Coordinates of C-alpha atoms in Angstrom, one line a residue:
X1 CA -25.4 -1.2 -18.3
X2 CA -28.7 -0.8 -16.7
X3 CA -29.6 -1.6 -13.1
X4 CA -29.6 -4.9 -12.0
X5 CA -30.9 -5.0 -8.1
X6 CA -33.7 -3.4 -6.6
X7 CA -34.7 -1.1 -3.7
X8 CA -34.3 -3.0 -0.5
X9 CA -36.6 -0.4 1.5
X10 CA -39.1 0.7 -1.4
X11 CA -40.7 4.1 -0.4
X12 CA -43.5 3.4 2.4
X13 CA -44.3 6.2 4.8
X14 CA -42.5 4.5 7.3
X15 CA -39.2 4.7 4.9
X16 CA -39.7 7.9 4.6
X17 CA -40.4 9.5 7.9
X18 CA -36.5 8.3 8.1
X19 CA -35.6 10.0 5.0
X20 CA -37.2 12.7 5.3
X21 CA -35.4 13.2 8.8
X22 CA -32.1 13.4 6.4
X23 CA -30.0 16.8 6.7
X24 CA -27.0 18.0 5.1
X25 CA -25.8 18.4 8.3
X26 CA -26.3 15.1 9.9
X27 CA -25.8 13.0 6.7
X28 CA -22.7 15.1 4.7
X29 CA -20.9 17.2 7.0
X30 CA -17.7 15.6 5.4
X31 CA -18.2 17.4 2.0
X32 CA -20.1 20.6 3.2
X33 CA -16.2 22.4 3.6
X34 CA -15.9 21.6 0.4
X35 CA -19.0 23.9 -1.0
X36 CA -19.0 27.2 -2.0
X37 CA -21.3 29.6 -3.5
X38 CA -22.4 28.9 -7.8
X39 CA -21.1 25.4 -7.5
X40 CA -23.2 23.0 -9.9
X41 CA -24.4 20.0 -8.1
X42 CA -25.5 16.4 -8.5
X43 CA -27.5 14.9 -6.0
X44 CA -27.9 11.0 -6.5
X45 CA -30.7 9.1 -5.2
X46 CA -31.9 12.5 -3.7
X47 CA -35.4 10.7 -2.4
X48 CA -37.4 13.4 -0.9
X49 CA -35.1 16.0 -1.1
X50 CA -34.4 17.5 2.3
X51 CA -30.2 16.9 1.7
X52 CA -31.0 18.3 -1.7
X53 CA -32.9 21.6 -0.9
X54 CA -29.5 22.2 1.9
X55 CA -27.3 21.7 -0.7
X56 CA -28.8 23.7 -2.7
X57 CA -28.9 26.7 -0.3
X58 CA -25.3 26.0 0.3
X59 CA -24.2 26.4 -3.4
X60 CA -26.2 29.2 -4.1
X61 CA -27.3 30.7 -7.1
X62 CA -25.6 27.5 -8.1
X63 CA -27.5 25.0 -10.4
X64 CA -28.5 21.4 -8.1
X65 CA -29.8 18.3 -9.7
X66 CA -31.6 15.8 -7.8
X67 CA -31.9 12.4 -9.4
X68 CA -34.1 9.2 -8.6
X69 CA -34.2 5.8 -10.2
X70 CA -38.2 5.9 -10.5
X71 CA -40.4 8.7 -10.6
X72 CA -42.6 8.2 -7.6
X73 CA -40.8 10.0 -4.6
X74 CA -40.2 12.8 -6.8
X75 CA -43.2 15.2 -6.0
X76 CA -42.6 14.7 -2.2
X77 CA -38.6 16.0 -2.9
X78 CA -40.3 19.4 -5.0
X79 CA -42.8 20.2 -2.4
X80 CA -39.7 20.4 -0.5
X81 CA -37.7 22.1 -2.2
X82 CA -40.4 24.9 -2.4
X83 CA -40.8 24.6 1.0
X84 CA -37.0 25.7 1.5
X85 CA -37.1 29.0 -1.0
X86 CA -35.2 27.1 -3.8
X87 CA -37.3 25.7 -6.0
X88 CA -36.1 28.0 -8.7
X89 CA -32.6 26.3 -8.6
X90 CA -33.1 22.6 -8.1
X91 CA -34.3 20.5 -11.2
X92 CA -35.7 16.6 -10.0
X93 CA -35.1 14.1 -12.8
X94 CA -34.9 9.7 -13.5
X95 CA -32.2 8.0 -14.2
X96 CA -29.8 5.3 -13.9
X97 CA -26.7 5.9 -11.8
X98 CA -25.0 3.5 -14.0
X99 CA -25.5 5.6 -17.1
X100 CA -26.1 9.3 -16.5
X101 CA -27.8 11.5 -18.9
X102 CA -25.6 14.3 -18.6
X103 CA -22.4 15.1 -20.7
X104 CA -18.6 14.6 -19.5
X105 CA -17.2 17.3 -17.0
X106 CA -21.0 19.1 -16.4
X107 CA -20.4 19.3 -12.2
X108 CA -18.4 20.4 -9.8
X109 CA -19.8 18.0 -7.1
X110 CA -21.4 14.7 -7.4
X111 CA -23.2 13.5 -4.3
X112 CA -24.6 10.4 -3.1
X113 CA -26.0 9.9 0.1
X114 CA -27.0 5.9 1.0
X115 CA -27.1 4.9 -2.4
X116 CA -24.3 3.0 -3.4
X117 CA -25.1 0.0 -1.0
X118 CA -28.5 -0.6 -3.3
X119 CA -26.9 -0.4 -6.9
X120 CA -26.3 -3.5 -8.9
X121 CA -22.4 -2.2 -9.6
X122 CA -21.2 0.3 -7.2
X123 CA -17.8 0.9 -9.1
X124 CA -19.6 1.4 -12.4
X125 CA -21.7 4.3 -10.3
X126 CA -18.7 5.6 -9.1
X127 CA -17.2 5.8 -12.8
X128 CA -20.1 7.3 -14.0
X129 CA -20.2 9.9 -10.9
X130 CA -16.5 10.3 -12.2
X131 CA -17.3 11.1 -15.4
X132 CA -20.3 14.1 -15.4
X133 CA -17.8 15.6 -12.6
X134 CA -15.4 18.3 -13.6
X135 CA -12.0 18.3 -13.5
X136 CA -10.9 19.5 -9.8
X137 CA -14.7 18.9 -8.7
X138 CA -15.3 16.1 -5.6
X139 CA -17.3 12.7 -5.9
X140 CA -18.8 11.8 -2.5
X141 CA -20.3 9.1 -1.2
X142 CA -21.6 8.1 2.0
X143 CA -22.8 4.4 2.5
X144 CA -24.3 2.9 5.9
X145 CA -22.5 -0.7 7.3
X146 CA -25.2 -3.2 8.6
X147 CA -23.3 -5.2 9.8
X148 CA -21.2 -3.2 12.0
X149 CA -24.5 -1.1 13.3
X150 CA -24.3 -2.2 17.3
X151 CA -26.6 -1.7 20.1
X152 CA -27.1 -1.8 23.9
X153 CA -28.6 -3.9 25.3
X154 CA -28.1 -7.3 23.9
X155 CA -31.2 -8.3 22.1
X156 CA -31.5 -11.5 20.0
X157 CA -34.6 -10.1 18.0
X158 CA -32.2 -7.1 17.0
X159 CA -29.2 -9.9 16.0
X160 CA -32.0 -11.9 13.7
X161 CA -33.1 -8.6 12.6
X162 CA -29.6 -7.6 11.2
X163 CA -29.0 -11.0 9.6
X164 CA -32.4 -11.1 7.8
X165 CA -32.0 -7.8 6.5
X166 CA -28.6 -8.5 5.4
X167 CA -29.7 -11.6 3.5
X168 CA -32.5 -9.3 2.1
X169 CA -30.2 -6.7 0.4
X170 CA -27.6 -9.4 -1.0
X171 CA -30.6 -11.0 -2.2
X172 CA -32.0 -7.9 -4.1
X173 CA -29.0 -7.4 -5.5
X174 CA -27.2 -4.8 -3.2
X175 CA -24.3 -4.8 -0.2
X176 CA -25.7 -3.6 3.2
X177 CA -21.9 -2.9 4.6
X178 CA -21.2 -1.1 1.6
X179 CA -19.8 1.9 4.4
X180 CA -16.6 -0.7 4.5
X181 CA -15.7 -0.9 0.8
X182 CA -16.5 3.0 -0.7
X183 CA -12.7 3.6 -0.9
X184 CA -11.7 -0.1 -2.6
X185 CA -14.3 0.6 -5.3
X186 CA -13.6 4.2 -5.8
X187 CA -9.8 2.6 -6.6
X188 CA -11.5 0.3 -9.3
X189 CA -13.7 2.9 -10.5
X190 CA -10.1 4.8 -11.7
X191 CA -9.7 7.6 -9.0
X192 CA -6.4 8.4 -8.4
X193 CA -5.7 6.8 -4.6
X194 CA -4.0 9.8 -3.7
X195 CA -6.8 12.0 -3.8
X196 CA -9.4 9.7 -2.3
X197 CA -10.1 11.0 1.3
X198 CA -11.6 8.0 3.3
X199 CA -13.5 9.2 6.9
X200 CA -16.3 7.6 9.2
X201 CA -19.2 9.4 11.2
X202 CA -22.1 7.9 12.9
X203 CA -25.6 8.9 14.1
X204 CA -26.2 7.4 17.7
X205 CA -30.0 7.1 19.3
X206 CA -30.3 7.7 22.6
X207 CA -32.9 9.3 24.7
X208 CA -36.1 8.3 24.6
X209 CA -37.5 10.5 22.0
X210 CA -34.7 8.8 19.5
X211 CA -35.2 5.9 20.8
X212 CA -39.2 6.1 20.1
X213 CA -38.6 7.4 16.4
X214 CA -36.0 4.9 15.5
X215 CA -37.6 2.0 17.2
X216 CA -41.4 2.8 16.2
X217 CA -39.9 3.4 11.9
X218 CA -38.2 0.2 12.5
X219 CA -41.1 -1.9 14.0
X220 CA -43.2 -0.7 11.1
X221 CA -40.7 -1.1 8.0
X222 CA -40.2 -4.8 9.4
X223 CA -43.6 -5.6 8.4
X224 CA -44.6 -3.2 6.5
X225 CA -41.9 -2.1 3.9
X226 CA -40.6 -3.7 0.7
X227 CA -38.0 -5.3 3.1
X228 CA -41.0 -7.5 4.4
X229 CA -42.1 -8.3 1.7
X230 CA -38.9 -9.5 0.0
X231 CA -38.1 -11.1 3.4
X232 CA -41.3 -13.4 3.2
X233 CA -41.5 -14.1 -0.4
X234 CA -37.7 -14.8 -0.8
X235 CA -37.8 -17.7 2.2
X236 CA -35.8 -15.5 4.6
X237 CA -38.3 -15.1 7.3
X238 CA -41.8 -15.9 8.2
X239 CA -44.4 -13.6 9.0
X240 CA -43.9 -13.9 12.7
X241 CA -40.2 -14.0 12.6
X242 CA -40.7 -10.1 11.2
X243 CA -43.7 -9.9 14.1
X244 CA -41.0 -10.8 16.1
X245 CA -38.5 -8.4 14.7
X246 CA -40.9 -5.6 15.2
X247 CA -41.5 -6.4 19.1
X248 CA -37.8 -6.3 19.7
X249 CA -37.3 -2.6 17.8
X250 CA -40.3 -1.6 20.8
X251 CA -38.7 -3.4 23.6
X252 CA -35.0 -1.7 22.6
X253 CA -37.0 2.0 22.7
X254 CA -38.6 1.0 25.7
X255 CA -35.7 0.6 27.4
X256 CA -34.5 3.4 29.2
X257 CA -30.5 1.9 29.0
X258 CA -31.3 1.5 24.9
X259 CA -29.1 2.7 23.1
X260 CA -28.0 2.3 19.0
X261 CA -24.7 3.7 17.0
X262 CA -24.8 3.2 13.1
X263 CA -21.5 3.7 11.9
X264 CA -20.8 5.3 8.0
X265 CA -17.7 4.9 5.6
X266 CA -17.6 8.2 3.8
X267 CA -15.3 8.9 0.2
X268 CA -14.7 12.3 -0.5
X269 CA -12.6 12.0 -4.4
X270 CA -11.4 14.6 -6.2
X271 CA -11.2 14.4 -9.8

């Protein structure tokens, strides 16, 4: 199959000052035990590359593959890559999750970082990340939860905010709380259940440069992003209803009680 939904968050440079932000640390501490030096490496929906270019350091003189759906975010994830010495090691290609371009058994880890939650079948991803991984190798997957993301203090522009862009994904085809159901699907996709290790981590936002970042990317992909967009054209919000949304992302980094935890469901599967 080919994929069916699109991108909610497209690639604006609001999108990616968040992405970009992206470590292997703060976004796959879970797997990183399981690295070791002249692993090969899949990197799924690598974007621009900054959790690549770590892993890549971590498994090296190992071979690392970073892979995007379109072409466009591509030069940004190379420049990095240079930028962290391993240019020489990591190789950025297209394709489909659903139907890798690689043969049977070709790496020892498969990684996907925020990616399942945006794909038209999860547990056909998962089969394929199954199936280009060596025996003994680890699929891992890490997927946000929208609706469980929680905040102080109360805001109603943050609640509409969360609904819309809930609505939003479904509608273009994805599952915001994907975080909830990575270790159902990787059952469906055929891992054995035994050897499926199911965790959680968060990132939290806090003080008032956080709050600043976080609150100021968020005001600006409400309007700005594909997530607008969709949101307007698709009869989910108004243009001021995202106005709105915007406001309150300024007004919870304003405040100096604001404060945001966005929780993660984590598979770590070993074939």
């Amino acid at each position: 199959m080919s994929e069916t939904a699109t991108y909610t968050h497209g690639h604006h440079a609001s999108v990616l000052r968040s992405h970009t932000w992206r470590t292997a640390e703060n976004s796959a501490a879970y797997l990183l035990p399981r690295l070791a030096s002249g692993m090969t490496l899949l990197d799924i929906g690598c974007g621009p590359g900054t959790i690549t270019a770590d892993l890549a350091t971590l498994v090296s003189p190992g071979r690392v593959v970073g892979l995007e759906y379109t072409a466009g975010v591509l030069e940004q994830a190379r420049i990095t890559a240079a930028e962290q010495g391993v240019a020489d090691r990591v190789e950025f290609v297209t394709g489909d999750v659903h139907a890798l371009d690689f043969p049977d058994d070709t790496f020892d880890v498969v990684h996907a970082h925020q990616v399942l939650q945006h794909v038209g079948d999860p547990v056909q991803a998962l089969r394929e990340m199954r199936r280009v991984c060596k025996p003994g190798g680890y699929v891992a997957a890490r997927d946000g939860d929208y609706s469980a993301f929680f905040w102080f203090p109360q805001s109603p522009a943050l609640e509409d905010w969360s609904r819309f862009y809930c609505q939003v994904a479904r509608a273009n085809g994805g599952e915001p709380d994907a975080g909830r159901h990575l270790k159902s699907w990787a059952r469906r996709a055929g891992f054995d259940p035994e050897r499926v290790q199911a965790t959680t981590s968060t990132w939290c936002f806090s003080t008032e440069a956080e709050r600043e970042w976080w609150g100021g990317l968020w005001a600006e992909r409400a309007v700005k992003s594909d997530f607008a967009k969709v949101a307007v054209e698709g009869g989910f919000a108004t243009p001021e209803d995202l106005r709105r949304l915007a406001q309150g992302w300024l007004d919870w980094a304003a405040d100096e009680d604001g404060w945001l935890c966005i929780p993660h469901g984590e598979i770590l599967c070993q074939v």
